[in-house]
Amino acid sequence: MLIAEDLLLLSVDDETGKTASVDNLGVRLAGALLADLAAANRTLVKGGPQPGASKEERKQALDAYVQVTNNDPTGHAALDAALQAVLNTEGKAQAVVEAIAKDAEENLLAGLVERGILEKQETKLFAMLPVTRWPAADSAHETELRATLRKVLLEGAEPDERTATLISLIHGSGLVAGVVGKENRKAAEDRAEEIAGSDFGFATVATQVAIAATVATVAVVGAGVAAALILAASQANEAAEAAPAS
């Protein structure tokens, strides 16, 4: 299961099939897909502000560069479409994420329907306007995912890199309350911000790319924790470059 698929599943109501009101969901899914591409050793991000950078200097994140390191297909339709978008637009992160975002939601939904996780329901509003809903067909994975997230957000469990990346994305997307319930929202948001602004999961390129994509579109999506994330990503990138080759 892709990080992007998990983010989308958390954005869709299991019963009604309606997508949550998330600003620029396609952009956020594109950032998640970039993380998935990096985890599959297909892309790398370079550039961005240095640790201790000022607010003005942090705008360098808009110029972070996304590079394809392996153009072999992954075998996942949505991920391969994202890879092709990167190949067609390879360069500044903002342009890359915008290119991926165009078809990200549609491609991910199609894959989840094909695998029997979501169901596509087409109806008409007022017997005139076509409406498509995506209710759950098999909730087993999402149920397990939500349990894992709750353990990290409410019980203090340590997240692995993948979970930390997903938490950073749902935190910026306003989806935390939907995972833990309104009564636990404050505590969970504080924990999510701690994870998003810490060194959790910043050891690999995958998280670096996801964060760069988020920051590259900060002017559009208004991600509150973006600056802290890109600084952590820059530190991880420096550490990776300094590490001796194996």
PDB file of C-alpha atoms in Angstrom:
ATOM      1  CA  MET A   1       0.000   0.000   0.000  1.00  0.00           C
ATOM      2  CA  LEU A   2       1.369   3.424  -0.941  1.00  0.00           C
ATOM      3  CA  ILE A   3       1.682   6.298   1.523  1.00  0.00           C
ATOM      4  CA  ALA A   4      -0.430   8.265  -0.953  1.00  0.00           C
ATOM      5  CA  GLU A   5      -3.123   5.574  -0.868  1.00  0.00           C
ATOM      6  CA  ASP A   6      -3.183   5.678   2.923  1.00  0.00           C
ATOM      7  CA  LEU A   7      -3.538   9.458   2.845  1.00  0.00           C
ATOM      8  CA  LEU A   8      -6.417   9.187   0.383  1.00  0.00           C
ATOM      9  CA  LEU A   9      -8.182   6.461   2.376  1.00  0.00           C
ATOM     10  CA  LEU A  10      -8.043   8.690   5.447  1.00  0.00           C
ATOM     11  CA  SER A  11      -9.587  11.466   3.351  1.00  0.00           C
ATOM     12  CA  VAL A  12     -12.611   9.435   2.209  1.00  0.00           C
ATOM     13  CA  ASP A  13     -15.585   8.655   4.460  1.00  0.00           C
ATOM     14  CA  ASP A  14     -16.034   4.877   4.540  1.00  0.00           C
ATOM     15  CA  GLU A  15     -19.835   5.009   4.558  1.00  0.00           C
ATOM     16  CA  THR A  16     -20.754   8.003   2.391  1.00  0.00           C
ATOM     17  CA  GLY A  17     -17.776   7.776   0.048  1.00  0.00           C
ATOM     18  CA  LYS A  18     -17.361  11.545   0.210  1.00  0.00           C
ATOM     19  CA  THR A  19     -13.894  13.070   0.215  1.00  0.00           C
ATOM     20  CA  ALA A  20     -13.087  15.242   3.228  1.00  0.00           C
ATOM     21  CA  SER A  21     -12.751  18.961   2.715  1.00  0.00           C
ATOM     22  CA  VAL A  22      -8.979  19.139   2.339  1.00  0.00           C
ATOM     23  CA  ASP A  23      -7.438  22.165   0.676  1.00  0.00           C
ATOM     24  CA  ASN A  24      -5.483  21.155  -2.407  1.00  0.00           C
ATOM     25  CA  LEU A  25      -5.834  17.420  -1.786  1.00  0.00           C
ATOM     26  CA  GLY A  26      -4.261  16.684  -5.158  1.00  0.00           C
ATOM     27  CA  VAL A  27      -1.139  18.615  -4.179  1.00  0.00           C
ATOM     28  CA  ARG A  28      -0.878  16.744  -0.893  1.00  0.00           C
ATOM     29  CA  LEU A  29      -1.329  13.409  -2.665  1.00  0.00           C
ATOM     30  CA  ALA A  30       1.399  14.449  -5.096  1.00  0.00           C
ATOM     31  CA  GLY A  31       3.765  15.043  -2.183  1.00  0.00           C
ATOM     32  CA  ALA A  32       2.909  11.600  -0.839  1.00  0.00           C
ATOM     33  CA  LEU A  33       3.508  10.043  -4.258  1.00  0.00           C
ATOM     34  CA  LEU A  34       6.927  11.687  -4.381  1.00  0.00           C
ATOM     35  CA  ALA A  35       7.704  10.058  -1.043  1.00  0.00           C
ATOM     36  CA  ASP A  36       6.569   6.731  -2.475  1.00  0.00           C
ATOM     37  CA  LEU A  37       8.750   7.220  -5.556  1.00  0.00           C
ATOM     38  CA  ALA A  38      11.759   7.954  -3.399  1.00  0.00           C
ATOM     39  CA  ALA A  39      11.046   4.929  -1.226  1.00  0.00           C
ATOM     40  CA  ALA A  40      11.040   2.906  -4.446  1.00  0.00           C
ATOM     41  CA  ASN A  41      14.467   4.388  -5.280  1.00  0.00           C
ATOM     42  CA  ARG A  42      13.160   6.302  -8.275  1.00  0.00           C
ATOM     43  CA  THR A  43      13.733   9.940  -7.261  1.00  0.00           C
ATOM     44  CA  LEU A  44      15.951  12.223  -5.196  1.00  0.00           C
ATOM     45  CA  VAL A  45      15.471  15.806  -4.015  1.00  0.00           C
ATOM     46  CA  LYS A  46      18.276  18.338  -3.816  1.00  0.00           C
ATOM     47  CA  GLY A  47      18.474  21.891  -2.568  1.00  0.00           C
ATOM     48  CA  GLY A  48      16.447  23.798  -0.023  1.00  0.00           C
ATOM     49  CA  PRO A  49      17.354  26.056   2.914  1.00  0.00           C
ATOM     50  CA  GLN A  50      20.121  25.313   5.380  1.00  0.00           C
ATOM     51  CA  PRO A  51      19.577  24.693   9.114  1.00  0.00           C
ATOM     52  CA  GLY A  52      19.014  27.995  10.921  1.00  0.00           C
ATOM     53  CA  ALA A  53      17.716  29.686   7.779  1.00  0.00           C
ATOM     54  CA  SER A  54      15.573  32.798   8.108  1.00  0.00           C
ATOM     55  CA  LYS A  55      11.962  32.943   6.961  1.00  0.00           C
ATOM     56  CA  GLU A  56      13.086  34.638   3.757  1.00  0.00           C
ATOM     57  CA  GLU A  57      15.787  32.045   3.136  1.00  0.00           C
ATOM     58  CA  ARG A  58      13.274  29.248   3.626  1.00  0.00           C
ATOM     59  CA  LYS A  59      11.656  30.322   0.370  1.00  0.00           C
ATOM     60  CA  GLN A  60      14.536  28.445  -1.269  1.00  0.00           C
ATOM     61  CA  ALA A  61      12.336  25.409  -0.781  1.00  0.00           C
ATOM     62  CA  LEU A  62      10.426  26.577  -3.831  1.00  0.00           C
ATOM     63  CA  ASP A  63      13.593  25.849  -5.813  1.00  0.00           C
ATOM     64  CA  ALA A  64      14.284  22.370  -4.420  1.00  0.00           C
ATOM     65  CA  TYR A  65      15.195  20.125  -7.367  1.00  0.00           C
ATOM     66  CA  VAL A  66      13.571  16.740  -7.979  1.00  0.00           C
ATOM     67  CA  GLN A  67      15.688  14.317 -10.004  1.00  0.00           C
ATOM     68  CA  VAL A  68      14.792  10.896 -11.418  1.00  0.00           C
ATOM     69  CA  THR A  69      17.446   8.346 -10.510  1.00  0.00           C
ATOM     70  CA  ASN A  70      15.760   5.253 -11.985  1.00  0.00           C
ATOM     71  CA  ASN A  71      13.027   5.372 -14.631  1.00  0.00           C
ATOM     72  CA  ASP A  72      12.155   1.657 -14.533  1.00  0.00           C
ATOM     73  CA  PRO A  73       8.390   1.108 -14.020  1.00  0.00           C
ATOM     74  CA  THR A  74       7.338   0.220 -10.490  1.00  0.00           C
ATOM     75  CA  GLY A  75       4.400  -1.929 -11.570  1.00  0.00           C
ATOM     76  CA  HIS A  76       1.921   0.311  -9.743  1.00  0.00           C
ATOM     77  CA  ALA A  77      -0.189   2.335 -12.188  1.00  0.00           C
ATOM     78  CA  ALA A  78      -0.596   5.455 -10.034  1.00  0.00           C
ATOM     79  CA  LEU A  79       3.063   5.454  -9.039  1.00  0.00           C
ATOM     80  CA  ASP A  80       4.213   4.946 -12.621  1.00  0.00           C
ATOM     81  CA  ALA A  81       1.999   7.841 -13.736  1.00  0.00           C
ATOM     82  CA  ALA A  82       3.653   9.996 -11.081  1.00  0.00           C
ATOM     83  CA  LEU A  83       7.089   8.845 -12.239  1.00  0.00           C
ATOM     84  CA  GLN A  84       6.221   9.811 -15.806  1.00  0.00           C
ATOM     85  CA  ALA A  85       5.067  13.225 -14.610  1.00  0.00           C
ATOM     86  CA  VAL A  86       8.413  13.724 -12.878  1.00  0.00           C
ATOM     87  CA  LEU A  87      10.267  12.649 -16.026  1.00  0.00           C
ATOM     88  CA  ASN A  88       8.243  15.095 -18.104  1.00  0.00           C
ATOM     89  CA  THR A  89       8.749  17.958 -15.665  1.00  0.00           C
ATOM     90  CA  GLU A  90      12.034  17.080 -13.940  1.00  0.00           C
ATOM     91  CA  GLY A  91      13.294  20.200 -12.201  1.00  0.00           C
ATOM     92  CA  LYS A  92      11.959  22.484  -9.488  1.00  0.00           C
ATOM     93  CA  ALA A  93       9.827  20.736  -6.884  1.00  0.00           C
ATOM     94  CA  GLN A  94       6.915  23.127  -7.222  1.00  0.00           C
ATOM     95  CA  ALA A  95       6.537  22.404 -10.947  1.00  0.00           C
ATOM     96  CA  VAL A  96       6.953  18.663 -10.394  1.00  0.00           C
ATOM     97  CA  VAL A  97       4.367  18.416  -7.642  1.00  0.00           C
ATOM     98  CA  GLU A  98       1.882  20.455  -9.654  1.00  0.00           C
ATOM     99  CA  ALA A  99       2.353  18.095 -12.602  1.00  0.00           C
ATOM    100  CA  ILE A 100       1.776  14.998 -10.468  1.00  0.00           C
ATOM    101  CA  ALA A 101      -1.222  16.597  -8.751  1.00  0.00           C
ATOM    102  CA  LYS A 102      -3.223  16.874 -11.982  1.00  0.00           C
ATOM    103  CA  ASP A 103      -4.140  13.172 -12.064  1.00  0.00           C
ATOM    104  CA  ALA A 104      -3.043  11.977  -8.621  1.00  0.00           C
ATOM    105  CA  GLU A 105      -6.451  11.597  -6.990  1.00  0.00           C
ATOM    106  CA  GLU A 106      -8.069  10.007 -10.050  1.00  0.00           C
ATOM    107  CA  ASN A 107      -5.244   7.495 -10.517  1.00  0.00           C
ATOM    108  CA  LEU A 108      -5.124   6.527  -6.853  1.00  0.00           C
ATOM    109  CA  LEU A 109      -8.901   6.084  -6.616  1.00  0.00           C
ATOM    110  CA  ALA A 110      -8.879   3.884  -9.715  1.00  0.00           C
ATOM    111  CA  GLY A 111      -6.229   1.642  -8.190  1.00  0.00           C
ATOM    112  CA  LEU A 112      -8.077   1.303  -4.897  1.00  0.00           C
ATOM    113  CA  VAL A 113     -11.285   0.387  -6.736  1.00  0.00           C
ATOM    114  CA  GLU A 114      -9.465  -2.150  -8.918  1.00  0.00           C
ATOM    115  CA  ARG A 115      -8.074  -3.872  -5.814  1.00  0.00           C
ATOM    116  CA  GLY A 116     -11.474  -3.995  -4.124  1.00  0.00           C
ATOM    117  CA  ILE A 117     -10.657  -1.541  -1.328  1.00  0.00           C
ATOM    118  CA  LEU A 118     -13.084   1.159  -2.474  1.00  0.00           C
ATOM    119  CA  GLU A 119     -16.269   0.967  -4.521  1.00  0.00           C
ATOM    120  CA  LYS A 120     -17.152   3.468  -7.228  1.00  0.00           C
ATOM    121  CA  GLN A 121     -20.771   4.638  -7.046  1.00  0.00           C
ATOM    122  CA  GLU A 122     -22.167   7.007  -9.647  1.00  0.00           C
ATOM    123  CA  THR A 123     -25.440   8.831  -8.969  1.00  0.00           C
ATOM    124  CA  LYS A 124     -27.155  12.061  -9.967  1.00  0.00           C
ATOM    125  CA  LEU A 125     -27.894  15.002  -7.711  1.00  0.00           C
ATOM    126  CA  PHE A 126     -31.409  16.359  -8.241  1.00  0.00           C
ATOM    127  CA  ALA A 127     -31.641  13.788 -11.051  1.00  0.00           C
ATOM    128  CA  MET A 128     -29.385  16.025 -13.118  1.00  0.00           C
ATOM    129  CA  LEU A 129     -25.859  16.525 -11.825  1.00  0.00           C
ATOM    130  CA  PRO A 130     -23.551  13.471 -11.940  1.00  0.00           C
ATOM    131  CA  VAL A 131     -21.963  12.649  -8.585  1.00  0.00           C
ATOM    132  CA  THR A 132     -19.344   9.993  -7.854  1.00  0.00           C
ATOM    133  CA  ARG A 133     -18.800   8.532  -4.402  1.00  0.00           C
ATOM    134  CA  TRP A 134     -16.136   6.110  -3.164  1.00  0.00           C
ATOM    135  CA  PRO A 135     -17.438   4.120  -0.150  1.00  0.00           C
ATOM    136  CA  ALA A 136     -15.288   1.419   1.419  1.00  0.00           C
ATOM    137  CA  ALA A 137     -15.557  -2.097   0.025  1.00  0.00           C
ATOM    138  CA  ASP A 138     -12.875  -3.597   2.284  1.00  0.00           C
ATOM    139  CA  SER A 139     -11.902  -1.623   5.412  1.00  0.00           C
ATOM    140  CA  ALA A 140      -9.419  -4.114   6.878  1.00  0.00           C
ATOM    141  CA  HIS A 141      -6.282  -2.180   5.933  1.00  0.00           C
ATOM    142  CA  GLU A 142      -7.647   1.201   6.964  1.00  0.00           C
ATOM    143  CA  THR A 143      -8.816  -0.162  10.315  1.00  0.00           C
ATOM    144  CA  GLU A 144      -5.294  -1.432  11.044  1.00  0.00           C
ATOM    145  CA  LEU A 145      -3.791   1.839   9.796  1.00  0.00           C
ATOM    146  CA  ARG A 146      -5.983   3.951  12.071  1.00  0.00           C
ATOM    147  CA  ALA A 147      -5.076   1.759  15.043  1.00  0.00           C
ATOM    148  CA  THR A 148      -1.367   2.279  14.324  1.00  0.00           C
ATOM    149  CA  LEU A 149      -1.800   6.045  14.012  1.00  0.00           C
ATOM    150  CA  ARG A 150      -3.778   6.232  17.258  1.00  0.00           C
ATOM    151  CA  LYS A 151      -1.032   4.351  19.114  1.00  0.00           C
ATOM    152  CA  VAL A 152       1.515   6.904  17.940  1.00  0.00           C
ATOM    153  CA  LEU A 153      -0.645  10.011  18.348  1.00  0.00           C
ATOM    154  CA  LEU A 154      -2.336   9.142  21.651  1.00  0.00           C
ATOM    155  CA  GLU A 155      -0.315   6.425  23.373  1.00  0.00           C
ATOM    156  CA  GLY A 156       3.226   7.639  22.716  1.00  0.00           C
ATOM    157  CA  ALA A 157       4.342   4.788  20.469  1.00  0.00           C
ATOM    158  CA  GLU A 158       7.410   5.560  18.374  1.00  0.00           C
ATOM    159  CA  PRO A 159       6.645   5.896  14.643  1.00  0.00           C
ATOM    160  CA  ASP A 160       8.715   4.264  11.947  1.00  0.00           C
ATOM    161  CA  GLU A 161       9.773   6.431   9.013  1.00  0.00           C
ATOM    162  CA  ARG A 162       6.745   5.602   6.889  1.00  0.00           C
ATOM    163  CA  THR A 163       4.298   6.354   9.695  1.00  0.00           C
ATOM    164  CA  ALA A 164       6.107   9.596  10.561  1.00  0.00           C
ATOM    165  CA  THR A 165       5.850  10.707   6.938  1.00  0.00           C
ATOM    166  CA  LEU A 166       2.127   9.925   6.833  1.00  0.00           C
ATOM    167  CA  ILE A 167       1.532  11.750  10.122  1.00  0.00           C
ATOM    168  CA  SER A 168       3.327  14.815   8.756  1.00  0.00           C
ATOM    169  CA  LEU A 169       1.006  14.730   5.750  1.00  0.00           C
ATOM    170  CA  ILE A 170      -2.254  14.224   7.661  1.00  0.00           C
ATOM    171  CA  HIS A 171      -1.221  16.908  10.153  1.00  0.00           C
ATOM    172  CA  GLY A 172      -0.790  19.438   7.355  1.00  0.00           C
ATOM    173  CA  SER A 173      -4.038  18.276   5.745  1.00  0.00           C
ATOM    174  CA  GLY A 174      -6.232  18.713   8.820  1.00  0.00           C
ATOM    175  CA  LEU A 175      -7.077  15.010   9.037  1.00  0.00           C
ATOM    176  CA  VAL A 176      -5.819  14.262  12.548  1.00  0.00           C
ATOM    177  CA  ALA A 177      -9.201  14.779  14.241  1.00  0.00           C
ATOM    178  CA  GLY A 178     -10.772  12.316  11.832  1.00  0.00           C
ATOM    179  CA  VAL A 179      -8.321   9.670  13.014  1.00  0.00           C
ATOM    180  CA  VAL A 180      -8.495  10.201  16.783  1.00  0.00           C
ATOM    181  CA  GLY A 181     -11.874  11.885  17.334  1.00  0.00           C
ATOM    182  CA  LYS A 182     -12.617  15.496  18.242  1.00  0.00           C
ATOM    183  CA  GLU A 183     -12.242  14.838  21.970  1.00  0.00           C
ATOM    184  CA  ASN A 184      -8.589  13.817  21.476  1.00  0.00           C
ATOM    185  CA  ARG A 185      -7.773  16.365  18.799  1.00  0.00           C
ATOM    186  CA  LYS A 186      -5.608  18.763  20.841  1.00  0.00           C
ATOM    187  CA  ALA A 187      -3.324  16.080  22.272  1.00  0.00           C
ATOM    188  CA  ALA A 188      -3.025  14.342  18.906  1.00  0.00           C
ATOM    189  CA  GLU A 189      -2.289  17.594  17.053  1.00  0.00           C
ATOM    190  CA  ASP A 190       0.468  18.417  19.539  1.00  0.00           C
ATOM    191  CA  ARG A 191       1.974  14.957  19.073  1.00  0.00           C
ATOM    192  CA  ALA A 192       1.675  15.210  15.288  1.00  0.00           C
ATOM    193  CA  GLU A 193       3.422  18.576  15.288  1.00  0.00           C
ATOM    194  CA  GLU A 194       6.176  17.144  17.473  1.00  0.00           C
ATOM    195  CA  ILE A 195       6.710  14.330  14.978  1.00  0.00           C
ATOM    196  CA  ALA A 196       6.479  16.605  11.942  1.00  0.00           C
ATOM    197  CA  GLY A 197       9.065  18.995  13.367  1.00  0.00           C
ATOM    198  CA  SER A 198      11.467  16.405  14.755  1.00  0.00           C
ATOM    199  CA  ASP A 199      14.050  14.000  13.415  1.00  0.00           C
ATOM    200  CA  PHE A 200      11.567  11.108  13.248  1.00  0.00           C
ATOM    201  CA  GLY A 201      11.911   9.427   9.882  1.00  0.00           C
ATOM    202  CA  PHE A 202      14.286  11.886   8.279  1.00  0.00           C
ATOM    203  CA  ALA A 203      16.979   9.302   7.581  1.00  0.00           C
ATOM    204  CA  THR A 204      15.999   8.530   3.999  1.00  0.00           C
ATOM    205  CA  VAL A 205      15.327  10.286   0.756  1.00  0.00           C
ATOM    206  CA  ALA A 206      11.641   9.323   0.836  1.00  0.00           C
ATOM    207  CA  THR A 207      10.785  11.713   3.634  1.00  0.00           C
ATOM    208  CA  GLN A 208      13.024  14.414   2.207  1.00  0.00           C
ATOM    209  CA  VAL A 209      11.083  14.371  -1.040  1.00  0.00           C
ATOM    210  CA  ALA A 210       7.689  14.423   0.667  1.00  0.00           C
ATOM    211  CA  ILE A 211       8.720  17.394   2.765  1.00  0.00           C
ATOM    212  CA  ALA A 212      10.252  19.240  -0.164  1.00  0.00           C
ATOM    213  CA  ALA A 213       7.027  18.771  -2.107  1.00  0.00           C
ATOM    214  CA  THR A 214       4.984  20.118   0.786  1.00  0.00           C
ATOM    215  CA  VAL A 215       7.228  23.130   1.212  1.00  0.00           C
ATOM    216  CA  ALA A 216       7.389  23.784  -2.517  1.00  0.00           C
ATOM    217  CA  THR A 217       3.652  24.376  -2.470  1.00  0.00           C
ATOM    218  CA  VAL A 218       3.471  26.091   0.927  1.00  0.00           C
ATOM    219  CA  ALA A 219       2.201  29.290  -0.652  1.00  0.00           C
ATOM    220  CA  VAL A 220      -0.761  27.327  -1.961  1.00  0.00           C
ATOM    221  CA  VAL A 221      -1.563  24.878   0.813  1.00  0.00           C
ATOM    222  CA  GLY A 222      -0.409  26.884   3.826  1.00  0.00           C
ATOM    223  CA  ALA A 223       1.280  23.969   5.573  1.00  0.00           C
ATOM    224  CA  GLY A 224       2.011  25.262   9.071  1.00  0.00           C
ATOM    225  CA  VAL A 225       4.892  22.916   9.848  1.00  0.00           C
ATOM    226  CA  ALA A 226       6.589  23.086   6.467  1.00  0.00           C
ATOM    227  CA  ALA A 227       9.564  25.215   7.515  1.00  0.00           C
ATOM    228  CA  ALA A 228      10.584  22.899  10.341  1.00  0.00           C
ATOM    229  CA  LEU A 229      10.222  19.889   8.081  1.00  0.00           C
ATOM    230  CA  ILE A 230      12.408  21.203   5.280  1.00  0.00           C
ATOM    231  CA  LEU A 231      15.142  22.113   7.757  1.00  0.00           C
ATOM    232  CA  ALA A 232      15.101  18.554   9.092  1.00  0.00           C
ATOM    233  CA  ALA A 233      15.151  17.252   5.527  1.00  0.00           C
ATOM    234  CA  SER A 234      18.151  19.432   4.704  1.00  0.00           C
ATOM    235  CA  GLN A 235      20.007  18.083   7.725  1.00  0.00           C
ATOM    236  CA  ALA A 236      19.237  14.527   6.645  1.00  0.00           C
ATOM    237  CA  ASN A 237      20.451  15.262   3.125  1.00  0.00           C
ATOM    238  CA  GLU A 238      23.733  16.671   4.452  1.00  0.00           C
ATOM    239  CA  ALA A 239      24.200  13.598   6.649  1.00  0.00           C
ATOM    240  CA  ALA A 240      23.521  11.288   3.705  1.00  0.00           C
ATOM    241  CA  GLU A 241      26.059  13.095   1.521  1.00  0.00           C
ATOM    242  CA  ALA A 242      28.668  12.984   4.299  1.00  0.00           C
ATOM    243  CA  ALA A 243      28.191   9.276   4.976  1.00  0.00           C
ATOM    244  CA  PRO A 244      30.880   6.983   3.485  1.00  0.00           C
ATOM    245  CA  ALA A 245      29.786   4.893   0.518  1.00  0.00           C
ATOM    246  CA  SER A 246      29.099   1.241   1.332  1.00  0.00           C
TER     247      SER A 246
END
